[in-house]
Short mmCIF file of C-alpha atoms and ligand atoms in Angstrom, two decimals:
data_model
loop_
_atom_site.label_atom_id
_atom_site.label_comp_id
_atom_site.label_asym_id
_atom_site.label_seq_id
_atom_site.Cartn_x
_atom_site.Cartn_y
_atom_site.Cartn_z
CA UNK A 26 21.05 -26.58 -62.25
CA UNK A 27 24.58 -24.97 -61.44
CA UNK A 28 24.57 -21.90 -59.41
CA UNK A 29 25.72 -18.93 -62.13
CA UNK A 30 27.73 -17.59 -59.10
CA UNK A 31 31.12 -15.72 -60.73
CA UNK A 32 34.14 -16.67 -59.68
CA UNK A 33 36.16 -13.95 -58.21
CA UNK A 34 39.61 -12.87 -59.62
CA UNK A 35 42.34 -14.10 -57.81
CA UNK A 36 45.21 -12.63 -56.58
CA UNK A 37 43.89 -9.14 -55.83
CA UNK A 38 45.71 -6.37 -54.03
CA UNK A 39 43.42 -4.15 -51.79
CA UNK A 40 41.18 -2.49 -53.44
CA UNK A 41 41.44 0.99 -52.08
CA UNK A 42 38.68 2.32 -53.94
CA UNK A 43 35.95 0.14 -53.05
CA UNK A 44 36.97 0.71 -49.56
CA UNK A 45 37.07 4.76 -50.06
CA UNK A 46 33.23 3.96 -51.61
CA UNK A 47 32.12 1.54 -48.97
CA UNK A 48 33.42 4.47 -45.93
CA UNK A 49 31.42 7.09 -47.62
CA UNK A 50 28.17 4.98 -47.72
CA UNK A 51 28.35 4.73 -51.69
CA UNK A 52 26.06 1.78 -51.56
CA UNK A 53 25.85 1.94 -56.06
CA UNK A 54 25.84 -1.73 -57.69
CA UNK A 55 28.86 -1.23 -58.87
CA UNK A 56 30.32 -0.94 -55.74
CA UNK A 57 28.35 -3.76 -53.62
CA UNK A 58 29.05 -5.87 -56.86
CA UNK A 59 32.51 -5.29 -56.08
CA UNK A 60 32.88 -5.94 -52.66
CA UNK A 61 30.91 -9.46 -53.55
CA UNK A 62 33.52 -10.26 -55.20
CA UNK A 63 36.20 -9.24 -53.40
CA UNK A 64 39.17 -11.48 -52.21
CA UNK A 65 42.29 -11.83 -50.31
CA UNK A 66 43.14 -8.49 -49.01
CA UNK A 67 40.61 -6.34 -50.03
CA UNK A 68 37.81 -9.04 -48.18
CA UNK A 69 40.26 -8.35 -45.15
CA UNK A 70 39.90 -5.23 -45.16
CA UNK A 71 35.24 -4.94 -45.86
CA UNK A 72 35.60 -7.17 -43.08
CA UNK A 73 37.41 -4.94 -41.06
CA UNK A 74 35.17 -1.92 -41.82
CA UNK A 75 32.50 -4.58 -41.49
CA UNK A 76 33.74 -4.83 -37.64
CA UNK A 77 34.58 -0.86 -36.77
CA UNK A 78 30.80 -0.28 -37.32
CA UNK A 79 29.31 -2.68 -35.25
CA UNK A 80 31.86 -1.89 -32.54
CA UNK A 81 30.76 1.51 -33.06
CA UNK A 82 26.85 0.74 -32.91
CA UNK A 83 27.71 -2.14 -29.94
CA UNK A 84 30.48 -0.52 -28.63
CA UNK A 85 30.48 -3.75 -25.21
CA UNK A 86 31.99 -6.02 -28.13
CA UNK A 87 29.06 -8.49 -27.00
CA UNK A 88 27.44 -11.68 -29.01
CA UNK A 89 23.93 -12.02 -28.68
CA UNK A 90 23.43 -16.20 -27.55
CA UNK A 91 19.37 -17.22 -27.85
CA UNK A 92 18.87 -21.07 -27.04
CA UNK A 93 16.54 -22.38 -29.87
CA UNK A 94 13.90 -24.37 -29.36
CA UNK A 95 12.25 -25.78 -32.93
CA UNK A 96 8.67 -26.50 -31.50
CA UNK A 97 7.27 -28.34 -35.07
CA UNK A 98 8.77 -29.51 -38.49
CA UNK A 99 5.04 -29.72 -39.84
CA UNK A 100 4.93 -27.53 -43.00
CA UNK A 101 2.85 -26.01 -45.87
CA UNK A 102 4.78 -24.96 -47.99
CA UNK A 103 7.03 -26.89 -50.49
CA UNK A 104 10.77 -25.34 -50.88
CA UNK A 105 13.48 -27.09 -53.08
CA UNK A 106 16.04 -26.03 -50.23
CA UNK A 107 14.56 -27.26 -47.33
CA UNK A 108 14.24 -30.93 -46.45
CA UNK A 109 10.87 -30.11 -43.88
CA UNK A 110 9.15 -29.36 -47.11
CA UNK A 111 5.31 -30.70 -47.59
CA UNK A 112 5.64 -34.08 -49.14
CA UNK A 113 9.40 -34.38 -48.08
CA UNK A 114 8.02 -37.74 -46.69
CA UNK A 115 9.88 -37.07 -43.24
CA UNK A 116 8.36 -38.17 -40.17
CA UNK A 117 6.31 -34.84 -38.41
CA UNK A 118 6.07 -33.68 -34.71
CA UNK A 119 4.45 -31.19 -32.69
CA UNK A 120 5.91 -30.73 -29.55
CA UNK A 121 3.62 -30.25 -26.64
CA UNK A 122 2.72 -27.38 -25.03
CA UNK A 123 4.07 -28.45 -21.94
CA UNK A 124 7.32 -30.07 -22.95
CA UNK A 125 8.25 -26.59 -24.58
CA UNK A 126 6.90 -24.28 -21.11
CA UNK A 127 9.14 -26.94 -19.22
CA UNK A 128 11.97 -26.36 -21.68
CA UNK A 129 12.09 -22.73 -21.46
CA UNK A 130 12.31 -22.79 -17.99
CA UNK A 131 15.32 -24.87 -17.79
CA UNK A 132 16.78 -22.92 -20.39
CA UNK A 133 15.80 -19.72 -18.26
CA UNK A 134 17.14 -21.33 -15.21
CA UNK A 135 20.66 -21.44 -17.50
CA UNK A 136 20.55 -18.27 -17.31
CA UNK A 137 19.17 -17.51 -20.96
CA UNK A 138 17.18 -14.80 -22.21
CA UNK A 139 16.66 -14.94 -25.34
CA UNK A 140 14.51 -17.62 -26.96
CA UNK A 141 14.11 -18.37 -30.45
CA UNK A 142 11.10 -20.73 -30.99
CA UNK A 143 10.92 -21.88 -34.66
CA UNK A 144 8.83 -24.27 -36.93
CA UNK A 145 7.87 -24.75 -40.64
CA UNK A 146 5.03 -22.95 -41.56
CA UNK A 147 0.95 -23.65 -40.43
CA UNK A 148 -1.57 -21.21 -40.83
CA UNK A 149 -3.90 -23.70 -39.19
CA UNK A 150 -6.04 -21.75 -36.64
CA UNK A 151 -5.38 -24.60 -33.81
CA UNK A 152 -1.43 -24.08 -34.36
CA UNK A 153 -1.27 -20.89 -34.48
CA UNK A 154 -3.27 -20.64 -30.88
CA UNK A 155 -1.48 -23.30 -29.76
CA UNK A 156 1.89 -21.28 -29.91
CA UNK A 157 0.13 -18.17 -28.63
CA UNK A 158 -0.70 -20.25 -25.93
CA UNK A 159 2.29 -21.01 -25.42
CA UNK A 160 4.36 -17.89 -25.45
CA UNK A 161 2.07 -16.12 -23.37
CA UNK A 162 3.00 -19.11 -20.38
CA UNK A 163 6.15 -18.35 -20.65
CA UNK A 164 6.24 -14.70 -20.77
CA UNK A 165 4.13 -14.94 -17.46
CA UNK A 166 6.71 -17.22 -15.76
CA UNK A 167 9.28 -15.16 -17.25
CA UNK A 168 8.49 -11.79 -18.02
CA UNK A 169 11.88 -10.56 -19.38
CA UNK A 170 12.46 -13.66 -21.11
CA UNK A 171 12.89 -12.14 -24.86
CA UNK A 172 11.17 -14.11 -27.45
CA UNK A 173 11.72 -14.25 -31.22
CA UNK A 174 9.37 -16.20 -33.52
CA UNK A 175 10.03 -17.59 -36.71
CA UNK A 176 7.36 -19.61 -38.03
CA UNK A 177 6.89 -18.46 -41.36
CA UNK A 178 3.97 -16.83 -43.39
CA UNK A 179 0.47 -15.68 -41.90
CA UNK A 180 -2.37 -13.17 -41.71
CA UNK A 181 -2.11 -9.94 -39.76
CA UNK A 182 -4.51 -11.33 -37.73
CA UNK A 183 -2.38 -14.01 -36.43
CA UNK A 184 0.75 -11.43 -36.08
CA UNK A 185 -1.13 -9.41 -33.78
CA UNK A 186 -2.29 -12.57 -32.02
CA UNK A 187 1.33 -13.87 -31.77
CA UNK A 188 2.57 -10.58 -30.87
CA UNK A 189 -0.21 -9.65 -27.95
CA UNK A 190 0.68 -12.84 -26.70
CA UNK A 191 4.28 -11.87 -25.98
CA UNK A 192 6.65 -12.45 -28.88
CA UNK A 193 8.87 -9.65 -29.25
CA UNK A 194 10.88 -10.19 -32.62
CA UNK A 195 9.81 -12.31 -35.82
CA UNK A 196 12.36 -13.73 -38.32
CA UNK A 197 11.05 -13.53 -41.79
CA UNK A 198 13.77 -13.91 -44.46
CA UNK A 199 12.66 -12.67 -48.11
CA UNK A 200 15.06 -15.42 -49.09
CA UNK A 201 15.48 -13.63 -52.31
CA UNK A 202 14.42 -10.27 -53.35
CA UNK A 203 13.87 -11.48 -57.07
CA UNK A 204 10.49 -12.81 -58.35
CA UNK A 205 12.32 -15.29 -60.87
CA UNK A 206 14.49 -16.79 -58.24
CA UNK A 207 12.03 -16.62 -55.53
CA UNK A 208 9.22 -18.46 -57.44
CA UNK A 209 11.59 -21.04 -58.41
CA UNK A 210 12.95 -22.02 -55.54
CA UNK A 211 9.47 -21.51 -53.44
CA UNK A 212 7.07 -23.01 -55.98
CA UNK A 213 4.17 -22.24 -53.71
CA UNK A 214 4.59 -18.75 -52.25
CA UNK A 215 5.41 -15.52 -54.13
CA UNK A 216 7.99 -12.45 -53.33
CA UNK A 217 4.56 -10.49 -53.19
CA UNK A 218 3.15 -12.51 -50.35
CA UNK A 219 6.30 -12.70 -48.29
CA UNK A 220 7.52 -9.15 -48.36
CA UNK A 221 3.90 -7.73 -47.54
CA UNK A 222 4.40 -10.67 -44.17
CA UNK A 223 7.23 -8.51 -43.76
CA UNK A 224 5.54 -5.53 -43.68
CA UNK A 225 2.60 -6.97 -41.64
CA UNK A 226 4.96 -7.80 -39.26
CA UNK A 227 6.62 -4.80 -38.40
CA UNK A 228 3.09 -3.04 -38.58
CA UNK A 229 1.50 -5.23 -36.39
CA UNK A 230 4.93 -3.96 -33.64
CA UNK A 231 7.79 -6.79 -33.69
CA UNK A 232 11.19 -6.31 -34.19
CA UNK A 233 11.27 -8.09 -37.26
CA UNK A 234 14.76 -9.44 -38.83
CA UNK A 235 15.32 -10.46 -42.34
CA UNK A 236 17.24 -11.86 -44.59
CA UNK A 237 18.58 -13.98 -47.44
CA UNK A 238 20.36 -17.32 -49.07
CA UNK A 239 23.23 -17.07 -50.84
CA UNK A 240 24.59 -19.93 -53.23
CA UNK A 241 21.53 -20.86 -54.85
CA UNK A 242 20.26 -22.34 -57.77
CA UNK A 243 20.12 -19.70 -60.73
CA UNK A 244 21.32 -17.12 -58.63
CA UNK A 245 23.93 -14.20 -59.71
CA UNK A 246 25.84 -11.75 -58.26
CA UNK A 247 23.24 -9.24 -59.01
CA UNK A 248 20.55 -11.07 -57.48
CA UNK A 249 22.32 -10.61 -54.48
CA UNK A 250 23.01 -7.15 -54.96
CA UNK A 251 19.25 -6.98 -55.46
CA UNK A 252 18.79 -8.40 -51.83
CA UNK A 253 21.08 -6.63 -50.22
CA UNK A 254 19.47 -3.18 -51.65
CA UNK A 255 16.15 -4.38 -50.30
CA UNK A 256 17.40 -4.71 -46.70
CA UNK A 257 17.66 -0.68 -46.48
CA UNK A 258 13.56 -0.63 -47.67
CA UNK A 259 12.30 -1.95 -44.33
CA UNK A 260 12.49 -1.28 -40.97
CA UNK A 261 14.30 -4.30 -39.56
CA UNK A 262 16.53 -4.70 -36.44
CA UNK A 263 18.00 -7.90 -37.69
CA UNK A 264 19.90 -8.96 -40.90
CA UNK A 265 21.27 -12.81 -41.92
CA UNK A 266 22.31 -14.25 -44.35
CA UNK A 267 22.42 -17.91 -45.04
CA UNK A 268 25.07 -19.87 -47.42
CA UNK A 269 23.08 -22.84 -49.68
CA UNK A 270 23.03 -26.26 -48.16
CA UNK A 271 21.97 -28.84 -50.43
CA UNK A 272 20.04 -31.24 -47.81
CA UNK A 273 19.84 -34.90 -48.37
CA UNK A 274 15.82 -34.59 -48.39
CA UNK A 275 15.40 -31.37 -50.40
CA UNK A 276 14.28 -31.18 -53.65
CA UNK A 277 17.82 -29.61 -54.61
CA UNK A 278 19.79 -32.40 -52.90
CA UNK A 279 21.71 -32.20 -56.27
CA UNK A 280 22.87 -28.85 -56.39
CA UNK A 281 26.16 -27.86 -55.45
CA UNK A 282 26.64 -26.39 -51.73
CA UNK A 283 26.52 -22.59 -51.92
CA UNK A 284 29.99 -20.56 -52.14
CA UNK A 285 30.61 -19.64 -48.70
CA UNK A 286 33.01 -16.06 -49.34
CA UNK A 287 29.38 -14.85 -50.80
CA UNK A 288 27.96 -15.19 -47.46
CA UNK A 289 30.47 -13.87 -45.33
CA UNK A 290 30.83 -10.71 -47.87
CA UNK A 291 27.15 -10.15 -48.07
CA UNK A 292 27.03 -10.24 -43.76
CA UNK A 293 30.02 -7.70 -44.22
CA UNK A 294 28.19 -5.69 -46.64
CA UNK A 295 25.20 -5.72 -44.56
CA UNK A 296 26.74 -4.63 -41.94
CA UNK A 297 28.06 -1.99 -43.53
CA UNK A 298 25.21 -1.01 -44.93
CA UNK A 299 23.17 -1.46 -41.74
CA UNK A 300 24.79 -0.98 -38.77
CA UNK A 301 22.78 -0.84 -35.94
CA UNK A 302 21.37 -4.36 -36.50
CA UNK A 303 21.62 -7.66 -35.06
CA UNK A 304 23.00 -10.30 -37.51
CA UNK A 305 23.60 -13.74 -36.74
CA UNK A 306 26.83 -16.04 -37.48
CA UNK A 307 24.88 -19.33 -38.57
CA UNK A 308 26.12 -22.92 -38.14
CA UNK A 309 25.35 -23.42 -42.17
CA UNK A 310 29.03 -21.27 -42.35
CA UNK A 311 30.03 -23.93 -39.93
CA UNK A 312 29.27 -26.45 -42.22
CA UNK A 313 30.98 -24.91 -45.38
CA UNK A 314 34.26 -24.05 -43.82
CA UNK A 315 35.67 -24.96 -40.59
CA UNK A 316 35.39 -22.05 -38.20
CA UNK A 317 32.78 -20.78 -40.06
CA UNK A 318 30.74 -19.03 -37.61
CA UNK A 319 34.14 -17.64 -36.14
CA UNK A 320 34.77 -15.75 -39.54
CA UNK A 321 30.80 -15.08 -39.80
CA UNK A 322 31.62 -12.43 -36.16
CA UNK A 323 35.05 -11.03 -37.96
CA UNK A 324 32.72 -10.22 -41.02
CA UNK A 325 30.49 -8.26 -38.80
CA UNK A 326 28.42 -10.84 -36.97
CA UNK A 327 27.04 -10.37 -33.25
CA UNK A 328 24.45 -13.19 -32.30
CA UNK A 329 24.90 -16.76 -32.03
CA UNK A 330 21.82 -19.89 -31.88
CA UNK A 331 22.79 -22.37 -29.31
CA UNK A 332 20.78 -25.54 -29.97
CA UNK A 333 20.38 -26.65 -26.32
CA UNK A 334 16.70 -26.14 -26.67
CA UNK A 335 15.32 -29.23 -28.79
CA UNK A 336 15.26 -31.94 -27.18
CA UNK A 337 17.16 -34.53 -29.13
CA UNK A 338 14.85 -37.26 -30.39
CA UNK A 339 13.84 -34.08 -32.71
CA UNK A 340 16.84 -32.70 -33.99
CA UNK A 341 16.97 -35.00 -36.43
CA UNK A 342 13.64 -34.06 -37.32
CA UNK A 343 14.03 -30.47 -38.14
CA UNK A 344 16.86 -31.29 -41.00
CA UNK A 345 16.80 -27.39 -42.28
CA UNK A 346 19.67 -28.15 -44.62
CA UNK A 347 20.91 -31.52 -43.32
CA UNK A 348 19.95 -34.33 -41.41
CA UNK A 349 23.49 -33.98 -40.43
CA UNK A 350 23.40 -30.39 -39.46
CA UNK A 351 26.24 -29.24 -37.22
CA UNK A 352 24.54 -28.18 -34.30
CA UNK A 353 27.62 -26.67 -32.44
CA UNK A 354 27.87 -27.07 -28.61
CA UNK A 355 28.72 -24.37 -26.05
CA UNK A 356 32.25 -24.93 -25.90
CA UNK A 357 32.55 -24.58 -29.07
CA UNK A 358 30.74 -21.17 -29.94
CA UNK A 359 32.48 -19.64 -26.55
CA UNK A 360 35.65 -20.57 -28.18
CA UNK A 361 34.55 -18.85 -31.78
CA UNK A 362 33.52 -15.94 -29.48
CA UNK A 363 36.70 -15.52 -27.68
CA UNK A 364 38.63 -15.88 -30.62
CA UNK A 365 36.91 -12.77 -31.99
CA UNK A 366 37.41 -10.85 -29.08
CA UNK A 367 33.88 -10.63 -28.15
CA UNK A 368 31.86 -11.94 -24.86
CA UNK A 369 28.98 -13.76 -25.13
CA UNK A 370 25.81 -11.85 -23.60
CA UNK A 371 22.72 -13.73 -22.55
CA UNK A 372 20.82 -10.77 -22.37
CA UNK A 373 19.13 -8.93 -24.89
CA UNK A 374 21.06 -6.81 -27.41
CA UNK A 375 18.13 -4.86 -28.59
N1 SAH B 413 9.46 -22.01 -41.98
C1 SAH B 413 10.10 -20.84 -41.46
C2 SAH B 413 11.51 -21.16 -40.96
C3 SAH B 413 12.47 -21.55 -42.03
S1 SAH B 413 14.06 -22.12 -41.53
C4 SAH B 413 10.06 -19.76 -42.50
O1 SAH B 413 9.77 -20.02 -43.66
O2 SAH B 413 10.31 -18.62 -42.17
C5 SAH B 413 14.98 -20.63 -41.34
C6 SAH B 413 15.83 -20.20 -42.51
O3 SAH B 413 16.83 -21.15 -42.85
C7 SAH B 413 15.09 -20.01 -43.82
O4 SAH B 413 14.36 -18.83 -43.82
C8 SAH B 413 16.21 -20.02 -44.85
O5 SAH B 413 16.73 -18.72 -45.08
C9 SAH B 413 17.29 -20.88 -44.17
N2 SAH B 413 17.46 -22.15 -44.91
C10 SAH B 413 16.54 -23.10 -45.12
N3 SAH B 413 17.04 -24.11 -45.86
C11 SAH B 413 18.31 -23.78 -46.14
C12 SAH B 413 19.36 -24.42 -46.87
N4 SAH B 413 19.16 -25.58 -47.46
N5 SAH B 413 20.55 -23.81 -46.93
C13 SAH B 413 20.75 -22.63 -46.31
N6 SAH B 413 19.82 -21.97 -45.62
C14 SAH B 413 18.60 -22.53 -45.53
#
């Protein structure tokens, strides 16, 4: 199935009213529909907005870098996108509990401190105490090591466990806002379910970030307005959005790759639209257009993932959107950072 994406019109000029509406904080559909599709000039300029808020909210100009570590592909659920899926016939791990404590401290001893530990999703009770286990070792080696989870669906219950044991933020992206889309592309898991995970979570006391895909199957510019709306509704210290990446062992290997000025215009509008949050440039952009992630910090970006963190006999087994995933090196995100006239901060941003 094609993605209904529009087209935008080509050859604008600047569109100085959507600019005029974006500055005042008119946030109507009409207007985030609009700066969607925006091009050429006037994309310049959202972008440019996009970039005189964050500077405003982070006025040190610095780029959040958290090493990731992706501690287990083993998974429940069964997404089209994603090629870890249940019955994706990959080949699972679990790494051990001392192989990711020895990991984090070498990533500490880098000078790191932020850690993003991610996996598919397991509500199984051993898993889930396993990782508790886990963070709580290394948040008593390394006390002011931050630590951001993202590991999917569960019960309050396991929240609270996960968060008394020392994680201090949760990813959780909606993925889409609308039931149609969401139920189709996440056959077993409803909108319902996730967004009251999203809830749970910031009840339960992380700093929860959130977000969405753009480029998908079915999906319209509406959709996305839809999304973008539903950011404002919670109370979330971190936005992303991700472009579509058709994986070579996800359901919608097929499908075209997602339109990558969607992305960058929804991080702009988000941005705009929330200011005072964390939003990461993500190597998918990389993927779609060369310097990707460098245009994903001019649109309003200020964190980077650094994948120094897996080791590498697993990489290839945490194939998100591609077995081939471009999995960029320091060098090369320093670089992207410079370019944008940014430093890179190994410290906590929030
Ligand atoms: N199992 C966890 C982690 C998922 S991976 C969870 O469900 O929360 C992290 C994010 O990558 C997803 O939430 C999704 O937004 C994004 N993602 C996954 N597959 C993708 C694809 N094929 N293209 C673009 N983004 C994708």
């Amino acid at each position: 199935m094609l993605s209904v994406l529009e087209s935008a019109p080509a050859g604008q000029e600047t569109d100085t009213a959507l600019l005029e509406a974006l500055e005042r904080g008119d946030f109507s559909r009409s207007t985030l529909r609009s700066g969607l599709l925006a091009r050429g000039e006037t994309q310049e300029q959202i972008f440019a907005l996009a970039r005189k808020l964050r500077d405003e909210h982070f006025p040190t100009c610095e780029v959040e870098a958290r090493s990731v570590i992706e501690i287990s592909n083993v998974c429940m659920q069964g997404c089209h996108y994603c090629s870890m899926a249940k019955g994706s016939g990959i080949k699972r791990y679990v790494m051990k509990h001392e192989a990711v404590v020895e990991m984090a401290d070498f990533l500490y001893e880098r000078g790191r401190r932020v850690l993003l530990m991610q996996s598919g999703e397991n509500q199984a009770k051993a898993w889930v105490d396993a990782v508790a286990r886990t963070v709580s070792e290394i948040k008593q080696r390394h006390p002011d090591f931050e630590i951001i989870l993202c590991l999917g669906n569960m019960s309050e219950e396991q929240y609270a466990q996960l968060k008394k044991a020392g994680g201090d933020r949760y990813i959780l992206k909606f993925e889409s806002s609308v039931k149609r889309l969401y139920e189709m592309w996440k056959p077993t898991d409803t909108v319902e379910e996730r967004l009251n995970c999203l809830k749970l979570l910031v009840d339960v006391g992380f700093k929860v970030g959130s977000g969405n895909m753009v480029g998908m199957p079915g999906q319209t510019v509406d959709d996305i307005v839809d999304d973008l709306l539903l950011m404002g509704e919670y109370d979330l210290t971190m936005n992303s959005c991700t472009v579509f990446i058709p994986g070579e062992a996800c359901g919608y290997r097929d499908e075209p790759i997602g339109d990558v000025d969607f992305a960058f215009n929804a991080m702009a509008l988000m941005r705009i639209m929330n200011p005072d949050r964390l939003m990461p440039t993500t190597s998918c952009l990389e993927k779609c257009r060369p310097s990707g992630q460098y245009i994903g910090l001019m649109a309003g970006a200020n964190t980077i993932t650094i994948h120094d963190g897996t080791p590498e006999n697993f990489k290839k087994m945490f194939p998100i959107y591609s077995t081939n995933r471009f999995t960029p090196d320091n060098s090369h995100l320093l670089n992207a950072v410079a370019k944008a006239n940014m430093t890179v901060s190994t410290h906590p941003l929030q």
